[in-house]
XYZ file of C-alpha atoms in Angstrom:
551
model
C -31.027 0.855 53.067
C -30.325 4.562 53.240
C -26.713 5.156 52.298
C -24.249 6.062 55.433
C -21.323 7.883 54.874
C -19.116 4.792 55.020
C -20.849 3.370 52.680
C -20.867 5.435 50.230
C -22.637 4.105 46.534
C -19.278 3.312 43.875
C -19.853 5.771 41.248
C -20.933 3.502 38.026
C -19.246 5.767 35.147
C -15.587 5.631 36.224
C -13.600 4.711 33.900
C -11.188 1.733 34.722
C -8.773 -0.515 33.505
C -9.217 0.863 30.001
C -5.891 1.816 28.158
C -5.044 5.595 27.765
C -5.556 6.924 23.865
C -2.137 5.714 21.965
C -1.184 8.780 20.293
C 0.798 10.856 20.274
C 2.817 8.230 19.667
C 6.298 7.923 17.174
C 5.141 5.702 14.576
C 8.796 5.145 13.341
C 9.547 3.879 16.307
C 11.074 0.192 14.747
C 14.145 -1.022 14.672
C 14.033 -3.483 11.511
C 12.425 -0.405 10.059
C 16.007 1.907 9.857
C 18.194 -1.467 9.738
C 16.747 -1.851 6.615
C 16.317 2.208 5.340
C 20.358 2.220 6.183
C 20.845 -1.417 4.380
C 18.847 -0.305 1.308
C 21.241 2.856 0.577
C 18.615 5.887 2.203
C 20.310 5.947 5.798
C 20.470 9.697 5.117
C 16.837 9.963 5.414
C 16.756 8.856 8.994
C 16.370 12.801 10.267
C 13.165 12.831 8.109
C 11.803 9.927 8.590
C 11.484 9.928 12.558
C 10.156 13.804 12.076
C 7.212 11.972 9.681
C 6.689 9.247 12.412
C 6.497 11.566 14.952
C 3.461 13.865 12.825
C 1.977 10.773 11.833
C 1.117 9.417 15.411
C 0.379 12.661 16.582
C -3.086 13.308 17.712
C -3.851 15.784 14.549
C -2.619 12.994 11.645
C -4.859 10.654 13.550
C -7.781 12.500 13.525
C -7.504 13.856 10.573
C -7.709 9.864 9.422
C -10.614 9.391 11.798
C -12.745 12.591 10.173
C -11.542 11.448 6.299
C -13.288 8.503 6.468
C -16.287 9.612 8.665
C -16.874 12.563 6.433
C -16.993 10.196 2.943
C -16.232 12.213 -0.581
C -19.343 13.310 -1.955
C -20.072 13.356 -6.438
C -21.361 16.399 -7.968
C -22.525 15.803 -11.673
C -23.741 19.233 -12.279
C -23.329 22.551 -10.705
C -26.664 24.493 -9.952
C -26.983 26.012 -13.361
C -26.993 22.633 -14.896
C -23.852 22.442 -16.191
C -22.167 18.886 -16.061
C -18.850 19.130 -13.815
C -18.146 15.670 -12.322
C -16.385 16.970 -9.545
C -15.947 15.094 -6.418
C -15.721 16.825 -2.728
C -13.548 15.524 0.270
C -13.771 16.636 3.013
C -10.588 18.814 4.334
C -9.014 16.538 6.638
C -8.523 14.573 3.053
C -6.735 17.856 2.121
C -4.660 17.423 5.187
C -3.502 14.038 4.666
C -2.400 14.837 1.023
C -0.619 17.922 1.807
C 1.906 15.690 4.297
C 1.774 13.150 2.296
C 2.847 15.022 -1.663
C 5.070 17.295 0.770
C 7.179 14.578 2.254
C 7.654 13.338 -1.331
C 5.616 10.184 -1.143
C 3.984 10.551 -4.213
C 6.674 10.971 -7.591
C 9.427 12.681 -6.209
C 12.184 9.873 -5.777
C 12.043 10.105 -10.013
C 13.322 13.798 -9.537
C 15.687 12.934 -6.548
C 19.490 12.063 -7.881
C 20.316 10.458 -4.490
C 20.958 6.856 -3.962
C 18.041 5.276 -2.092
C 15.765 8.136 -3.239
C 12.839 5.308 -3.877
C 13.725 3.261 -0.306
C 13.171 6.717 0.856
C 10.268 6.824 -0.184
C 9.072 3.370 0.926
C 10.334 4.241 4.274
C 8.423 7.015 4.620
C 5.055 5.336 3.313
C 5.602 2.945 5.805
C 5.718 5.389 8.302
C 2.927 7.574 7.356
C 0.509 4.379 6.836
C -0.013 4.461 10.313
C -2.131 7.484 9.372
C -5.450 6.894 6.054
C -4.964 3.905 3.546
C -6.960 5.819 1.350
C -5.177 8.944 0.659
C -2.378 6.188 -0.252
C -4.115 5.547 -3.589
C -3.490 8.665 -5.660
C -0.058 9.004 -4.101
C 0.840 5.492 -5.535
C -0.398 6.224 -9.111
C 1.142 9.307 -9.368
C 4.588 7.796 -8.541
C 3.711 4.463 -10.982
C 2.927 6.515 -14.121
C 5.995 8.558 -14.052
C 8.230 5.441 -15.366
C 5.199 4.942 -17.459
C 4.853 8.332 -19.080
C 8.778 8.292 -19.999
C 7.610 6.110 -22.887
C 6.562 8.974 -24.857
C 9.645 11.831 -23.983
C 7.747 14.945 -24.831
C 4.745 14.762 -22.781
C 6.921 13.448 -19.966
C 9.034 16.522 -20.234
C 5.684 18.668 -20.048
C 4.153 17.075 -17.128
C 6.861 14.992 -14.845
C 8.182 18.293 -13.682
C 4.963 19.053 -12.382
C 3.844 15.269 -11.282
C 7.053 15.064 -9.348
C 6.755 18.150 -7.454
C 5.988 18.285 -3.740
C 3.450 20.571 -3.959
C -0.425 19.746 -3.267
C -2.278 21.863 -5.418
C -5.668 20.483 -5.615
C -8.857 21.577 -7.847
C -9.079 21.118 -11.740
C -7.361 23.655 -13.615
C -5.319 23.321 -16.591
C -2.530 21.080 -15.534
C 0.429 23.322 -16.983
C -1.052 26.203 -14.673
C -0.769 24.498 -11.384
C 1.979 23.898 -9.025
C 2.087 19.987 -8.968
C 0.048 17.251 -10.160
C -1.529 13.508 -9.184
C -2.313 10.776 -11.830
C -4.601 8.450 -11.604
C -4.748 5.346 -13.712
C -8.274 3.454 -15.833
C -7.484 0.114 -16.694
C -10.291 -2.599 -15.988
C -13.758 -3.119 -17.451
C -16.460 -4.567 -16.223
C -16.137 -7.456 -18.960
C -12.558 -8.177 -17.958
C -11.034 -7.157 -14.566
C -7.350 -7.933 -14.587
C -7.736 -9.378 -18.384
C -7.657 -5.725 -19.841
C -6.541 -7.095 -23.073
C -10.748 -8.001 -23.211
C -11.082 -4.054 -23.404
C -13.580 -2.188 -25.589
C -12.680 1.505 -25.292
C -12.010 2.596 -28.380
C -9.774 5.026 -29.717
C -9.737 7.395 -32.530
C -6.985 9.005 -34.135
C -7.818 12.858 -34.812
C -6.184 14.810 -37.798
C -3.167 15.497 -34.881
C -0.362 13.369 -34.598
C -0.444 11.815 -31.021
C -3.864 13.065 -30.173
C -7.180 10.636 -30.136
C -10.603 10.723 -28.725
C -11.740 7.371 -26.511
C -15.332 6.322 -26.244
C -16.063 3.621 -23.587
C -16.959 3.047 -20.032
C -14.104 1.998 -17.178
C -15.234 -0.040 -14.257
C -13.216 0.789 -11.393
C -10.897 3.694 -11.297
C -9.720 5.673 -8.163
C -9.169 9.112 -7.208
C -10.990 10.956 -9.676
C -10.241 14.147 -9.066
C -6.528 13.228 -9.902
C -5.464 15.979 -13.027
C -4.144 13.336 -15.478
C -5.260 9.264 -16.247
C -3.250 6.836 -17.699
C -5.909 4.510 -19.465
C -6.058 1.776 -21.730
C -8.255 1.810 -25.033
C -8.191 -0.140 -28.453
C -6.330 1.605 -31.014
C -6.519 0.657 -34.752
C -2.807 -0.705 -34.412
C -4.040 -2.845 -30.596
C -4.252 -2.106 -26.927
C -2.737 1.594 -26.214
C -2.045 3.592 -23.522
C -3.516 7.001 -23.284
C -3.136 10.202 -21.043
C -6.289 11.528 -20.277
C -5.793 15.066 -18.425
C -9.708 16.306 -16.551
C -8.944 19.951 -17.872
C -7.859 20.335 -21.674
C -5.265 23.530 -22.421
C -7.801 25.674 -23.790
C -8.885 25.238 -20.019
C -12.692 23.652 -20.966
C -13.675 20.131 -18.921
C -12.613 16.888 -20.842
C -15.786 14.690 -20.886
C -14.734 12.219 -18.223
C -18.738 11.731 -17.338
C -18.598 10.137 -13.107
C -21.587 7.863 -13.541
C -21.291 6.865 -9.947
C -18.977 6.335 -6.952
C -18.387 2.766 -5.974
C -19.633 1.290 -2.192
C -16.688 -0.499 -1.762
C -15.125 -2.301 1.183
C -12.136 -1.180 2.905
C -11.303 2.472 3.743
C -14.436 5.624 2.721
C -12.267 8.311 2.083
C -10.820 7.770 -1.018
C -13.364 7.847 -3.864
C -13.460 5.081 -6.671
C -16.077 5.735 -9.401
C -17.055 4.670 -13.056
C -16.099 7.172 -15.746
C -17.791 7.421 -18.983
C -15.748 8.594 -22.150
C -17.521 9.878 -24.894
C -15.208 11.715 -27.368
C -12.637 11.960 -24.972
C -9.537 13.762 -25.674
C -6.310 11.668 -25.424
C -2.634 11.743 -25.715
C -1.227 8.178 -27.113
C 1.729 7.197 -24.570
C 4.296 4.871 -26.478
C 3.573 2.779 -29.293
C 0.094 1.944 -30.673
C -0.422 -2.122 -29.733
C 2.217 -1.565 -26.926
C -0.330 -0.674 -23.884
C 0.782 -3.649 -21.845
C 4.264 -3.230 -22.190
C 3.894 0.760 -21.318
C 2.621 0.063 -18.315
C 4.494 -2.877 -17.151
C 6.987 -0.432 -15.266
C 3.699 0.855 -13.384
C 2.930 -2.465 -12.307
C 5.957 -2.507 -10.529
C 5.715 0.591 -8.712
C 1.965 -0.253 -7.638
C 2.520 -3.497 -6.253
C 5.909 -2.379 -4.473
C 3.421 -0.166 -2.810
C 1.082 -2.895 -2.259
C 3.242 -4.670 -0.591
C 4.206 -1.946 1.238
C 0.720 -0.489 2.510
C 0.049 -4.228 4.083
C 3.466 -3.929 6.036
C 2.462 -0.447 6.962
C -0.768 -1.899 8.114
C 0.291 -4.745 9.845
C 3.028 -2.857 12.062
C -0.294 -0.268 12.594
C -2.025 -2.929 14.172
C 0.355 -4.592 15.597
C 1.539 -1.471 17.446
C -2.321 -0.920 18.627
C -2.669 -4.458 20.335
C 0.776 -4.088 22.122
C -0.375 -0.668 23.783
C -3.840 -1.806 24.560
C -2.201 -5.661 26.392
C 0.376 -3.229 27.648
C -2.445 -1.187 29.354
C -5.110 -3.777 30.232
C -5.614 -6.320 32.572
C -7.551 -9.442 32.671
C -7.586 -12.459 35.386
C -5.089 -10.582 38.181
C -1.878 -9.883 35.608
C -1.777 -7.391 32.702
C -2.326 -8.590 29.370
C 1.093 -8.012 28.147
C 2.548 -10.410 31.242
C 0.110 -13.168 30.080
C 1.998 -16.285 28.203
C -0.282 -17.177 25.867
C -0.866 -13.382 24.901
C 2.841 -12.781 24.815
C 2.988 -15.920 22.362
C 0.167 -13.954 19.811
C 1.595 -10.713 19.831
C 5.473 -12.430 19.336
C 4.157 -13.971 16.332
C 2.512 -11.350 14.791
C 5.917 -9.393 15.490
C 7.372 -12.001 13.468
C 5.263 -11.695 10.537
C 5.194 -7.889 10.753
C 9.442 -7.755 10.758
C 9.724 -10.350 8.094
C 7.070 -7.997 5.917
C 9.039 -4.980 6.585
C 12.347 -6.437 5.751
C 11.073 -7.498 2.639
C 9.377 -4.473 1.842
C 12.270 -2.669 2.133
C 14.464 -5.226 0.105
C 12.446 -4.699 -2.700
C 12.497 -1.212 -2.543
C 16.282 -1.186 -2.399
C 15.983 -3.475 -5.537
C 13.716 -0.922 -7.303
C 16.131 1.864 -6.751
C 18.918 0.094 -7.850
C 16.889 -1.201 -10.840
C 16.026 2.201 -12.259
C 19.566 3.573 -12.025
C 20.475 0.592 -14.619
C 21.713 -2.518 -12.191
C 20.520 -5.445 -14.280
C 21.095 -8.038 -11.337
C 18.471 -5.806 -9.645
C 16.312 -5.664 -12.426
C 15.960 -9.398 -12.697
C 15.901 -9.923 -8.592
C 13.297 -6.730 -8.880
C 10.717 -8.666 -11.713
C 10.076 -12.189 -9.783
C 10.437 -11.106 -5.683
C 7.991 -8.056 -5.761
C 5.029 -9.957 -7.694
C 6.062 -13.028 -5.059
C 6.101 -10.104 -2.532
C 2.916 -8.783 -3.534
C 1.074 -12.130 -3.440
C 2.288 -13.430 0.271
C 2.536 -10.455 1.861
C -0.908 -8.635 0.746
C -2.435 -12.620 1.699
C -1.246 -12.383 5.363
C -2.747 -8.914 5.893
C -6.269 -9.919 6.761
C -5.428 -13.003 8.770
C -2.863 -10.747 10.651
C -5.199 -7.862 11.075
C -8.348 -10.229 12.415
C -5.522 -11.549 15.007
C -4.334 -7.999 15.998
C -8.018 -7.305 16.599
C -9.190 -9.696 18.601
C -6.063 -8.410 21.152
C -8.789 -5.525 21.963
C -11.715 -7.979 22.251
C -14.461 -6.308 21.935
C -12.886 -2.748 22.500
C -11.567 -3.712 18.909
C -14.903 -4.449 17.925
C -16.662 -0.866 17.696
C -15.326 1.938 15.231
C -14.325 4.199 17.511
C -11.376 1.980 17.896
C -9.767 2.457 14.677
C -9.304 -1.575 14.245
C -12.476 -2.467 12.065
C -11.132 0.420 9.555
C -8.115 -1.788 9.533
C -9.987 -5.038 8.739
C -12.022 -3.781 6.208
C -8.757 -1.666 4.448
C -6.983 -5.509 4.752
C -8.270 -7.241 1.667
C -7.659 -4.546 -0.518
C -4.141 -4.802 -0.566
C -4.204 -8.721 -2.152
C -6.990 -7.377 -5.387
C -5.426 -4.054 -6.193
C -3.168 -4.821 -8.889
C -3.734 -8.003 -9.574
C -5.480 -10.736 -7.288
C -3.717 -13.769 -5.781
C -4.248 -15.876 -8.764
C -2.828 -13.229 -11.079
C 0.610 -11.984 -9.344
C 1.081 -16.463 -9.021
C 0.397 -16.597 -13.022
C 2.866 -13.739 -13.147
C 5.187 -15.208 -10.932
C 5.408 -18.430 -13.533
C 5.475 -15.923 -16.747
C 8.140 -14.879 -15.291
C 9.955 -18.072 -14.467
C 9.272 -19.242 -18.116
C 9.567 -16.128 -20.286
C 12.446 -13.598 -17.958
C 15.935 -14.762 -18.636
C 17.686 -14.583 -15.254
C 14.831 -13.974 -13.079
C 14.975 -17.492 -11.443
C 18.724 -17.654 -11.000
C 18.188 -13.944 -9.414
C 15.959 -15.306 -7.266
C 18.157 -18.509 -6.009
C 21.385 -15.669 -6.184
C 19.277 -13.869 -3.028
C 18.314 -17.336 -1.761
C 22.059 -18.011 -1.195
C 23.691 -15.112 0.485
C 22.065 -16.957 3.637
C 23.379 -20.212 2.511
C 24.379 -22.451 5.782
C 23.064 -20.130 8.413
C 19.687 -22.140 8.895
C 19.269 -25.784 8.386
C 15.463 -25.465 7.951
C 16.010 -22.093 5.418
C 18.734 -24.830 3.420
C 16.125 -27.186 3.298
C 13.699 -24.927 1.886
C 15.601 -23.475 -0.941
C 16.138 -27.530 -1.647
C 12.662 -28.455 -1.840
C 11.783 -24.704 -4.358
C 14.611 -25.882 -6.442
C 12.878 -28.974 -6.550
C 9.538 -27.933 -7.237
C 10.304 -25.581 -9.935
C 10.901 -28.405 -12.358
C 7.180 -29.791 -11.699
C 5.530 -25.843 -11.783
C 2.186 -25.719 -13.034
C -0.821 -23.456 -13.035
C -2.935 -25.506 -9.632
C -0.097 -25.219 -7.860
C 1.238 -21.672 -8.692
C 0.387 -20.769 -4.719
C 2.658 -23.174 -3.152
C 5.387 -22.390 -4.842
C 5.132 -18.593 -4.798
C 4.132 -19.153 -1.017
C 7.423 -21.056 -0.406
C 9.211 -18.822 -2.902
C 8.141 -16.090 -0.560
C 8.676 -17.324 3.349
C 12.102 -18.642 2.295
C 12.710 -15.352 1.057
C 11.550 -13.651 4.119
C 13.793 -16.368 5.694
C 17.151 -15.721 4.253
C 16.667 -11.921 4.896
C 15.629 -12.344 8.776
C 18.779 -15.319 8.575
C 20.657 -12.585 7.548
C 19.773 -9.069 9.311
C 17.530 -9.735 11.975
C 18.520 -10.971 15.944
C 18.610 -14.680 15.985
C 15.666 -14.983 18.462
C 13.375 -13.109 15.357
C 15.319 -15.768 13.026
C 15.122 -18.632 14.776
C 11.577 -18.431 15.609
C 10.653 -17.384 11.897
C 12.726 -20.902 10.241
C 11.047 -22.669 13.104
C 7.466 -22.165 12.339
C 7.334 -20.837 8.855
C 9.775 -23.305 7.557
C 10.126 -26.222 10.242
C 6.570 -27.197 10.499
C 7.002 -26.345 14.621
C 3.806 -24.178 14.269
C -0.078 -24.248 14.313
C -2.750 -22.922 12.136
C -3.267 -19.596 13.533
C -1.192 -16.785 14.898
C 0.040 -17.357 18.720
C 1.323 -20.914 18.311
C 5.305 -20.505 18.370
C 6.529 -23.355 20.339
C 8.205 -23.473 23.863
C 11.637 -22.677 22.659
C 10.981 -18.941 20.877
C 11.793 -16.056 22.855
C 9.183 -14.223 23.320
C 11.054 -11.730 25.428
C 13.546 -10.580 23.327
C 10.766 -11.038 20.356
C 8.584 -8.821 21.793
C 10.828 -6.276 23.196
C 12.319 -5.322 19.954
C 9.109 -5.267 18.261
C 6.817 -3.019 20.683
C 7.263 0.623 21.071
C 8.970 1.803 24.170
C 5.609 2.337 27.274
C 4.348 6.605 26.720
């Protein structure tokens, strides 16, 4: 039939029913977010903060996260003379994200920063700006966990925390004291060991200097290599050490850290991870000889803080992408948003996504009342972030998967964002210590920390009689603490943990949020996947707190 006027062929490229692009969007923009920056002492970053949330969802932060993980970092051995100089390239959108990122103070600068709520600053704002690259995240988060570490040994830290603390990004290798700020990185594991570093073989040999050793060995997974100083472990004669490594000695010539490749990893491509080779390696001893754990048990801390705090960051990043696409898209005559049963999944992962903020940002209020000398804190500090670390890095890939599958199969291709997500989820739970290790910890520190329990139980019981089902709870831990043992380390750091998440929701968050949290994670009223609250929530009030305002 030959086409009439009135009936005029549909044109088969418009575009319909598709949600608009999300940014620029604030990605501050969350209430239990500044409840809990003003709670945790740092309300007088609130200015800041929305300004970073504001860049972060804006179209150029995004893309510059899209391009830094299209354009991957590329290894160069040897320039084209032949000279070895293991240098690695990123591409300059990697540049971007750093700048922001050292600028805004989320790499060391809360150790410089007198203020009160300096380091729940800091959180704050990595929360924020993790809407943006997980993998610019890395170096940033070692060079703010090896400033505590460094302090062991007072005269290199008053050489280079000046310069690791600054909030300058001054990238390319150089002789550290020459540039305008610094990142650390950190090489710990071996390929015989993992997590069990006391298994290490790099050895290290004192030199005719006091302080100053050569390493010979081979690390197995270390980050960020073009970071200007390492912290790494190595066998001294006197037992496990820690060791700063700088790339570029004074005399300005290349330490041999030999790149032997970059790792293929899973999760996010622009940060690089690679496999250094030392071969008379020049090395700075950083506390005692024999003392390596202890030395960088303070950077533990700091890393899986920011653990926990990247998979919060991540989850609200997700979250905040299914919201605006149901928000946007329709499906059997009624948006997606209006839909029950998709009003039930996006209220629960609200739920989990609040409750992993709050607690984020409880433990970095504990941090920054730990290093200014509160021993309560300190004790509180030891056993809730390596529970925080296990529970909340677990939930990340469950909770991404769920946020996904909002976008069906929009959320399917890359050009969505989400499968960057997925991928980045798991990464969260190995990094410093797997699920099996931060449990183990969890009892060490039960059986060997005096006080850390009764800190613990001391938290537990500020929300004491405002939840039946939270009461209960804290019954059955105390309970189950007397029978702890190594098979079932997860179920009691997983009930250590949602109670915990409990009593802070029980205590700061609106009783809907509450309520619905003690009923399902606690009561039992709940299935076994995300989008099973019962009848009773409300999934109004749920929801409207937790999704950004329509753009």
């Amino acid at each position: 039939m030959v086409p009439t006027p009135e009936h005029e062929p549909y044109a088969t490229h418009d575009v319909t029913n598709q949600p608009p692009p999300l940014a620029p969007y604030d990605a501050s923009e969350d209430a239990a977010l500044f409840e809990g920056l003003r709670r945790e002492g740092a309300g007088w970053a609130e200015d800041d903060l929305r300004r970073l949330g504001r860049e972060a969802g804006g179209a150029a932060a995004q893309e510059w996260s899209e391009q830094a993980n299209r354009h991957e970092p590329e290894l160069r051995t040897h320039d084209r003379y032949g000279h070895r100089v293991d240098e690695v390239e990123f591409h300059p959108s990697w540049h971007d994200l750093m700048r922001v990122a050292v600028t805004e103070g989320l790499a060391a600068a809360p150790w410089a920063d007198e203020r009160e709520g300096a380091h729940v600053a800091r959180t704050a704002g990595g929360l924020v700006w993790g809407h943006t690259d997980a993998g610019h995240g890395c170096p940033t988060s070692m060079t703010y966990a090896a400033v505590p570490a460094l302090r062991a040994q007072p005269e290199l830290a008053k050489v280079y925390e000046p310069l690791l603390t600054s909030r300058e990004y001054d990238p390319g290798l150089r002789v550290p004291t020459e540039k305008r700020g610094l990142l650390a990185g950190m090489g710990m594991t071996e390929k015989q060991g993992g997590s069990d570093v006391r298994t290490n073989t790099t050895a290290a040999t004192p030199t005719a200097e006091p302080g100053v050793y050569t390493l010979r060995g081979h690390k197995w997974f270390t980050s960020a290599p073009m970071c200007d100083v390492f912290l790494v472990l190595a066998q001294a004669p006197g037992g496990l050490s820690c060791f700063l490594v700088p790339r570029v000695l004074p005399d300005g010539t290349r330490n041999t850290f030999r790149i032997q490749r970059l790792k293929e990893k899973l999760g996010n491509r622009s940060n690089a991870s690679c496999e250094p080779e030392f071969d008379g390696t020049v090395a700075w001893l950083v506390g005692p000889e024999g003392r390596g754990v202890k030395t960088i048990i303070e950077m533990v801390n700091c890393t899986r803080l920011d653990c926990v705090m990247m998979s919060a960051a991540l989850m609200r990043k997700t979250l905040v992408e299914a919201g605006h696409h149901a928000r946007h898209r329709s499906a059997f005559g009624a948006r997606l948003l209006d839909q029950p049963l998709m009003r039930n999944v996006l209220a629960d992962l609200a739920l989990e996504s609040e409750a992993a903020t709050t607690l984020t940002l409880r433990l970095a209020g504990a941090a920054d009342r730990a290093v200014r000398g509160d021993a309560g804190e300190m004790a509180f500090r030891r056993i809730a972030t390596a529970v925080g670390k296990y529970w909340v890095t677990k939930r990340g890939p469950a909770f991404t998967a769920e946020a996904l599958e909002c976008l069906g199969g929009n959320g399917y291709v890359e050009e969505s964002g989400m499968p960057r997500h997925y991928r980045e989820a798991p990464l969260l739970s190995i990094w410093e210590g797997s699920g099996n290790v931060n449990a183990l910890d969890v009892l060490r520190a039960l059986g060997r920390e005096q006080g850390a329990a009764q800190a613990l139980f001391d938290e537990l019981a500020l929300a004491q009689g405002a939840d039946a089902r939270l009461d209960a709870a804290v019954t059955r831990l105390k309970g189950m603490l007397s029978e702890a043992s190594q098979s079932g380390a997860r179920r009691l750091v997983e009930l250590m943990a949602v109670a915990l998440q409990a009593s802070l929701l029980v205590r700061y968050a609106p009783a809907a949020v509450a309520d619905a949290f003690c009923a399902t994670r606690l009561g039992g009223d709940w299935g076994h996947a995300f989008g099973t609250l019962p009848d009773a929530a409300d999934l109004g009030t749920i929801l409207d707190r937790a999704l950004p305002a329509p753009h």
